mmCIF file of C-alpha atoms in Angstrom:
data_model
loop_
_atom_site.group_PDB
_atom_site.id
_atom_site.type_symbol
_atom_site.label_atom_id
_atom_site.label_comp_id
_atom_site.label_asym_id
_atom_site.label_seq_id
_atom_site.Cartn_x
_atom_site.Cartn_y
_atom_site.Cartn_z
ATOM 1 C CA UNK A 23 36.680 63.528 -199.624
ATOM 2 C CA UNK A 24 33.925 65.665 -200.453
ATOM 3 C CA UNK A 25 31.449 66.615 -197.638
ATOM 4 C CA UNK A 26 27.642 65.104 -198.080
ATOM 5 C CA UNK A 27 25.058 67.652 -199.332
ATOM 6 C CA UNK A 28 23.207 69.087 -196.248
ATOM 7 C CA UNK A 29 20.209 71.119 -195.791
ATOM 8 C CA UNK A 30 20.709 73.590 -192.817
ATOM 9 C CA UNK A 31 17.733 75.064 -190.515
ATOM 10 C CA UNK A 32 19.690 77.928 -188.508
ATOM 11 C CA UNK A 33 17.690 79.535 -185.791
ATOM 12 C CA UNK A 34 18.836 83.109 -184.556
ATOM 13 C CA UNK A 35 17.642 83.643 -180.514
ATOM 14 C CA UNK A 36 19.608 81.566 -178.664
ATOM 15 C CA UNK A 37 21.908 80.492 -181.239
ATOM 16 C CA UNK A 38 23.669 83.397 -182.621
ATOM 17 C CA UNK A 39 21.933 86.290 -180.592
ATOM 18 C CA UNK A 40 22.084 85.968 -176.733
ATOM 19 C CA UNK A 41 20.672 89.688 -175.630
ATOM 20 C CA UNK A 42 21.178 90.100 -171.592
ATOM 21 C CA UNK A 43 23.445 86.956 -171.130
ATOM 22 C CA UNK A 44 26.178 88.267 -168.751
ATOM 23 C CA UNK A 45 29.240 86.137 -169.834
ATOM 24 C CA UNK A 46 28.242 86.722 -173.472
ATOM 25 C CA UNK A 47 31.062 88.582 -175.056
ATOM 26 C CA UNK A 48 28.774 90.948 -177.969
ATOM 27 C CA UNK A 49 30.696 92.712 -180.737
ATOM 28 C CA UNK A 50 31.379 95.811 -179.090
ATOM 29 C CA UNK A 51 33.566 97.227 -181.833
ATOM 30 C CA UNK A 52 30.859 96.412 -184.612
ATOM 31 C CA UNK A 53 28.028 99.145 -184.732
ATOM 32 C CA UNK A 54 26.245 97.322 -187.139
ATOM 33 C CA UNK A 55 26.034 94.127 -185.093
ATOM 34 C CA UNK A 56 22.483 92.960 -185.204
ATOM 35 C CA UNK A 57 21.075 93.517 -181.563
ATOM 36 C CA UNK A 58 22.532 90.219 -179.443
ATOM 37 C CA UNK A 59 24.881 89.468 -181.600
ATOM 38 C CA UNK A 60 27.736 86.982 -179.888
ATOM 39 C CA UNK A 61 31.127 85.926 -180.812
ATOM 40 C CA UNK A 62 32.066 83.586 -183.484
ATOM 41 C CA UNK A 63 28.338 84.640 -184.818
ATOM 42 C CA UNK A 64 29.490 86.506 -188.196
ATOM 43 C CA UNK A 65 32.375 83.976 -188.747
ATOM 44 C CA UNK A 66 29.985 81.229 -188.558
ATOM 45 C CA UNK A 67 27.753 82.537 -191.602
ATOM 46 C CA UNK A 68 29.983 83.348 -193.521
ATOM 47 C CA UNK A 69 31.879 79.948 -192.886
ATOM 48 C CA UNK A 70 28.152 78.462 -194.038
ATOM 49 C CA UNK A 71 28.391 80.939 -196.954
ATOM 50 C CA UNK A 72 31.222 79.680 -198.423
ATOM 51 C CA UNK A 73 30.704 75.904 -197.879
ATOM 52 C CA UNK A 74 29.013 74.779 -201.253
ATOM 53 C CA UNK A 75 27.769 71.885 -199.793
ATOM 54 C CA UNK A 76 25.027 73.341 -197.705
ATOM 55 C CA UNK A 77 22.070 74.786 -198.428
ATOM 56 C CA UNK A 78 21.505 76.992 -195.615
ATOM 57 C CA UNK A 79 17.599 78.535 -194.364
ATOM 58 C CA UNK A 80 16.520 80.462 -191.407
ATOM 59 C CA UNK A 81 13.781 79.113 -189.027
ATOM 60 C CA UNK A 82 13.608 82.052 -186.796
ATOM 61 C CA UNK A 83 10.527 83.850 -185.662
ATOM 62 C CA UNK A 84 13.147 86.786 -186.443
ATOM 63 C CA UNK A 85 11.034 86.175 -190.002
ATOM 64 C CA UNK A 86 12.154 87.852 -193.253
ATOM 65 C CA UNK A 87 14.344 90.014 -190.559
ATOM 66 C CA UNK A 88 16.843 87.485 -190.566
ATOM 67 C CA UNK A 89 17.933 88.621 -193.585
ATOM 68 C CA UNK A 90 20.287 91.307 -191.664
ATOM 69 C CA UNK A 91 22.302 88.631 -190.556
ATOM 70 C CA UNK A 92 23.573 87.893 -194.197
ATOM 71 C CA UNK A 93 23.678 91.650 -194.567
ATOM 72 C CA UNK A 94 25.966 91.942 -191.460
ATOM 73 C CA UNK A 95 27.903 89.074 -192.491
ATOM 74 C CA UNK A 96 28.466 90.537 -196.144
ATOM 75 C CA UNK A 97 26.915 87.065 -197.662
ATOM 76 C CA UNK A 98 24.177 86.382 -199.939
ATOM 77 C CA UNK A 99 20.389 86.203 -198.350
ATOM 78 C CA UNK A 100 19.327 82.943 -197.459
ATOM 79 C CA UNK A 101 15.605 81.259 -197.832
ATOM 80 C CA UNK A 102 13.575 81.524 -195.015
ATOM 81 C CA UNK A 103 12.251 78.698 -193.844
ATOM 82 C CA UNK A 104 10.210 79.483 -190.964
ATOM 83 C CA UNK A 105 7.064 81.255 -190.263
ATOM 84 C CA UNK A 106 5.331 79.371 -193.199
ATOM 85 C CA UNK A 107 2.875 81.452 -194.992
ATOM 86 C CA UNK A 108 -0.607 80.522 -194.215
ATOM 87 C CA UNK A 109 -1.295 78.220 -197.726
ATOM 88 C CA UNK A 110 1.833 76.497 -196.498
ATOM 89 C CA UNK A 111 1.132 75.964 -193.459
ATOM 90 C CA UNK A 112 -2.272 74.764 -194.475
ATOM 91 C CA UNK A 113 -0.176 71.958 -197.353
ATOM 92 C CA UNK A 114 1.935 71.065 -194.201
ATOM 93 C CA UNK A 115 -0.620 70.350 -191.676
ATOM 94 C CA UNK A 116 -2.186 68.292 -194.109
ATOM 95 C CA UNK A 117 1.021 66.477 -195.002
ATOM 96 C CA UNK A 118 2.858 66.171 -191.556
ATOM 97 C CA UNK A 119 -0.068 66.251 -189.061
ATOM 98 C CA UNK A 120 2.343 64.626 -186.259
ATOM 99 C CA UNK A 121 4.291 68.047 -186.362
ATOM 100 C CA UNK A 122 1.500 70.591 -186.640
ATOM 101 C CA UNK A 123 2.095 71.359 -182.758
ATOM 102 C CA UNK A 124 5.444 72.875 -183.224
ATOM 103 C CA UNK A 125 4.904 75.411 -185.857
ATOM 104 C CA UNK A 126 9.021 75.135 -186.240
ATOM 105 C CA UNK A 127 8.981 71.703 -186.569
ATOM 106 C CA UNK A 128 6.231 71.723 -189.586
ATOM 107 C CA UNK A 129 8.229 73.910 -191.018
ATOM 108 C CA UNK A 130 11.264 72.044 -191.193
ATOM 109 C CA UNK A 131 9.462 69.148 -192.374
ATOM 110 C CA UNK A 132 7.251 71.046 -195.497
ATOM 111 C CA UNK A 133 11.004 72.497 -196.190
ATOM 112 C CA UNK A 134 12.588 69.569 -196.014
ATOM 113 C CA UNK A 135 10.353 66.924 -197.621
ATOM 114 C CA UNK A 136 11.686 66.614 -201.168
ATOM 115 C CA UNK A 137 15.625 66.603 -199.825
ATOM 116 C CA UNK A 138 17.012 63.675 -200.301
ATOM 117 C CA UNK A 139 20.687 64.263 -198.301
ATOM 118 C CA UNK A 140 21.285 64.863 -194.440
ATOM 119 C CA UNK A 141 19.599 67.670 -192.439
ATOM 120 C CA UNK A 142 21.062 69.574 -190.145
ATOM 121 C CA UNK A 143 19.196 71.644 -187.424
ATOM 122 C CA UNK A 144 20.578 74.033 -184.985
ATOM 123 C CA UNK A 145 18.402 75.389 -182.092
ATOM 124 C CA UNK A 146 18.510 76.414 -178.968
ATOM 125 C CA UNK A 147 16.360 73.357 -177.505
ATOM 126 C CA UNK A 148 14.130 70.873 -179.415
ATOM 127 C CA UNK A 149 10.640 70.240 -178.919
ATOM 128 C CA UNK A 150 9.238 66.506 -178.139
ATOM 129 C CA UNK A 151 8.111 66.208 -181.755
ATOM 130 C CA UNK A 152 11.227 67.687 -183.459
ATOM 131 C CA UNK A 153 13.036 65.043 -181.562
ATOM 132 C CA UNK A 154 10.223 62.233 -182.508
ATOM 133 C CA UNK A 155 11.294 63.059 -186.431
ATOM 134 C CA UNK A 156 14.871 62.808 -185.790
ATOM 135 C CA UNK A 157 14.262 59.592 -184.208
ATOM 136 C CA UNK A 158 12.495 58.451 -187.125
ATOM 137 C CA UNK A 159 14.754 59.999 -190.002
ATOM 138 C CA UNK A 160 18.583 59.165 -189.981
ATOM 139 C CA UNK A 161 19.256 62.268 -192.344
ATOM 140 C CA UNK A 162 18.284 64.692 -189.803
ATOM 141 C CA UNK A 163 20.848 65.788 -186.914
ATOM 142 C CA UNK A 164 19.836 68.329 -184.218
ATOM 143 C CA UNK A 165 22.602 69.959 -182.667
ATOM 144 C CA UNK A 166 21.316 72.228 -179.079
ATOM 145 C CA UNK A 167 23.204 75.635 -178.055
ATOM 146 C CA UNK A 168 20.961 75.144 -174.763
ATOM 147 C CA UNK A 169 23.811 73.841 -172.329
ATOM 148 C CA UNK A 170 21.197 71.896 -170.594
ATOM 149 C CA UNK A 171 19.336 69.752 -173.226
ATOM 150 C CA UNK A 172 22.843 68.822 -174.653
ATOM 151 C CA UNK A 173 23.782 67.980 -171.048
ATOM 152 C CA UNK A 174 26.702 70.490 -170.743
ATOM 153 C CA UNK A 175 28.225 71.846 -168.087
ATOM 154 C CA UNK A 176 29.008 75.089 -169.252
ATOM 155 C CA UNK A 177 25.829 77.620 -168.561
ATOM 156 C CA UNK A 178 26.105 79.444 -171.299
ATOM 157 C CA UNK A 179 23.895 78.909 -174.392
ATOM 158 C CA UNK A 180 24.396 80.080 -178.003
ATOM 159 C CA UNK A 181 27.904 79.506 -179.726
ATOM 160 C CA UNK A 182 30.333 78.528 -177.219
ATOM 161 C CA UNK A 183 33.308 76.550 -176.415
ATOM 162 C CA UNK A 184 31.531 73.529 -175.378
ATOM 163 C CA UNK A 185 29.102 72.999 -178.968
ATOM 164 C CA UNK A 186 31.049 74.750 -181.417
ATOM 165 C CA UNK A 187 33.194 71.704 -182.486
ATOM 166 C CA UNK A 188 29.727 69.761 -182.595
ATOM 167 C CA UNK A 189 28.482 72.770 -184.996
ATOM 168 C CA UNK A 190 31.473 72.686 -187.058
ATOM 169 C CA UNK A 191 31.309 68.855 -187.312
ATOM 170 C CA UNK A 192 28.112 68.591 -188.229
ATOM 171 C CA UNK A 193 28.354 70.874 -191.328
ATOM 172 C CA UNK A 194 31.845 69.610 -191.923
ATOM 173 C CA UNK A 195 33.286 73.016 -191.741
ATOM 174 C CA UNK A 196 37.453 73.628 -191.663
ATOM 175 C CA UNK A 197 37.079 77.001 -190.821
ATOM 176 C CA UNK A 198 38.045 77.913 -187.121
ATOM 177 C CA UNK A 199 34.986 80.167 -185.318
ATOM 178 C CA UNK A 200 36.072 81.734 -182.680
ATOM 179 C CA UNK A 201 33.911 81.944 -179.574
ATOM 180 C CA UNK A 202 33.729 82.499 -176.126
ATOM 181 C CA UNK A 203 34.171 79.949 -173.394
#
């Protein structure tokens, strides 16, 4: 069976990069690690790389600078979906007027609002209006690395143990991403 057509929104802080978190395990042998950087982070582009089926953006306010992710991983540069430029964000407003609170959020949507298959968003926590259009939109699945919202146990946040079969489930990804507990 071939997995649906999905739209990815990949945030960086808090998902991939966890500067200053104690249990996080960083690459230590990789130099050219992007500052943060946590386990299972490099395996997890490129597993989004190679999976034709997604079409993945960054909504970061990392910016165009989350284009040395893809250079770390050794994958081709993805879109950017988030900051908007200001015209955009202007067309958005207009068009999703609910959102234009959560900058991230209006982003999403203006990005989003000709795709016609499921949406996948990963974030370290989700405003109250991100999780009013996922409400209201079946195609759209959040998935939290913040322990708490996703009412974990585990206190560490980012790409651990207790999400990363959610992650990998979500963008029906085979590959195994190894990460720390």
């Amino acid at each position: 069976m071939l997995a649906e057509q999905t739209l990815l929104f990949l945030d960086i802080q808090g998902v991939l990069s966890i500067p200053n978190q104690p249990v996080a395990q960083p690459y230590a042998q990789d130099v050219a690690a992007p500052w943060g950087a946590v386990r299972g982070s490099k395996e997890l582009i490129s597993a989004i790389a190679w999976a034709e089926w997604i079409a993945p953006l960054w909504i970061s306010s990392f910016g165009s600078q989350a284009l040395l992710w893809n250079d770390w991983a050794k994958t081709q540069r993805w879109a950017i979906a988030y900051p908007l430029s200001d015209q955009q964000s202007a067309q958005a407003a207009a068009a999703f007027p609910s959102a234009k609170q959560d900058a991230k959020c209006l982003a999403a949507r203006w990005c989003s609002r000709r795709w016609p298959h499921r949406i996948v968003w990963i974030e370290d926590g989700f405003s109250a209006i991100a999780k009013a259009w996922a409400a209201e939109n079946p195609k759209l699945q959040l998935v939290s690395t913040c322990p708490f919202e996703a009412r974990s146990s585990s206190d560490r946040t980012g790409l651990a143990e207790w999400n990363i079969e959610k992650i990998r489930a979500a963008l029906s990804l085979d590959a195994l991403i190894p990460v720390d507990p």
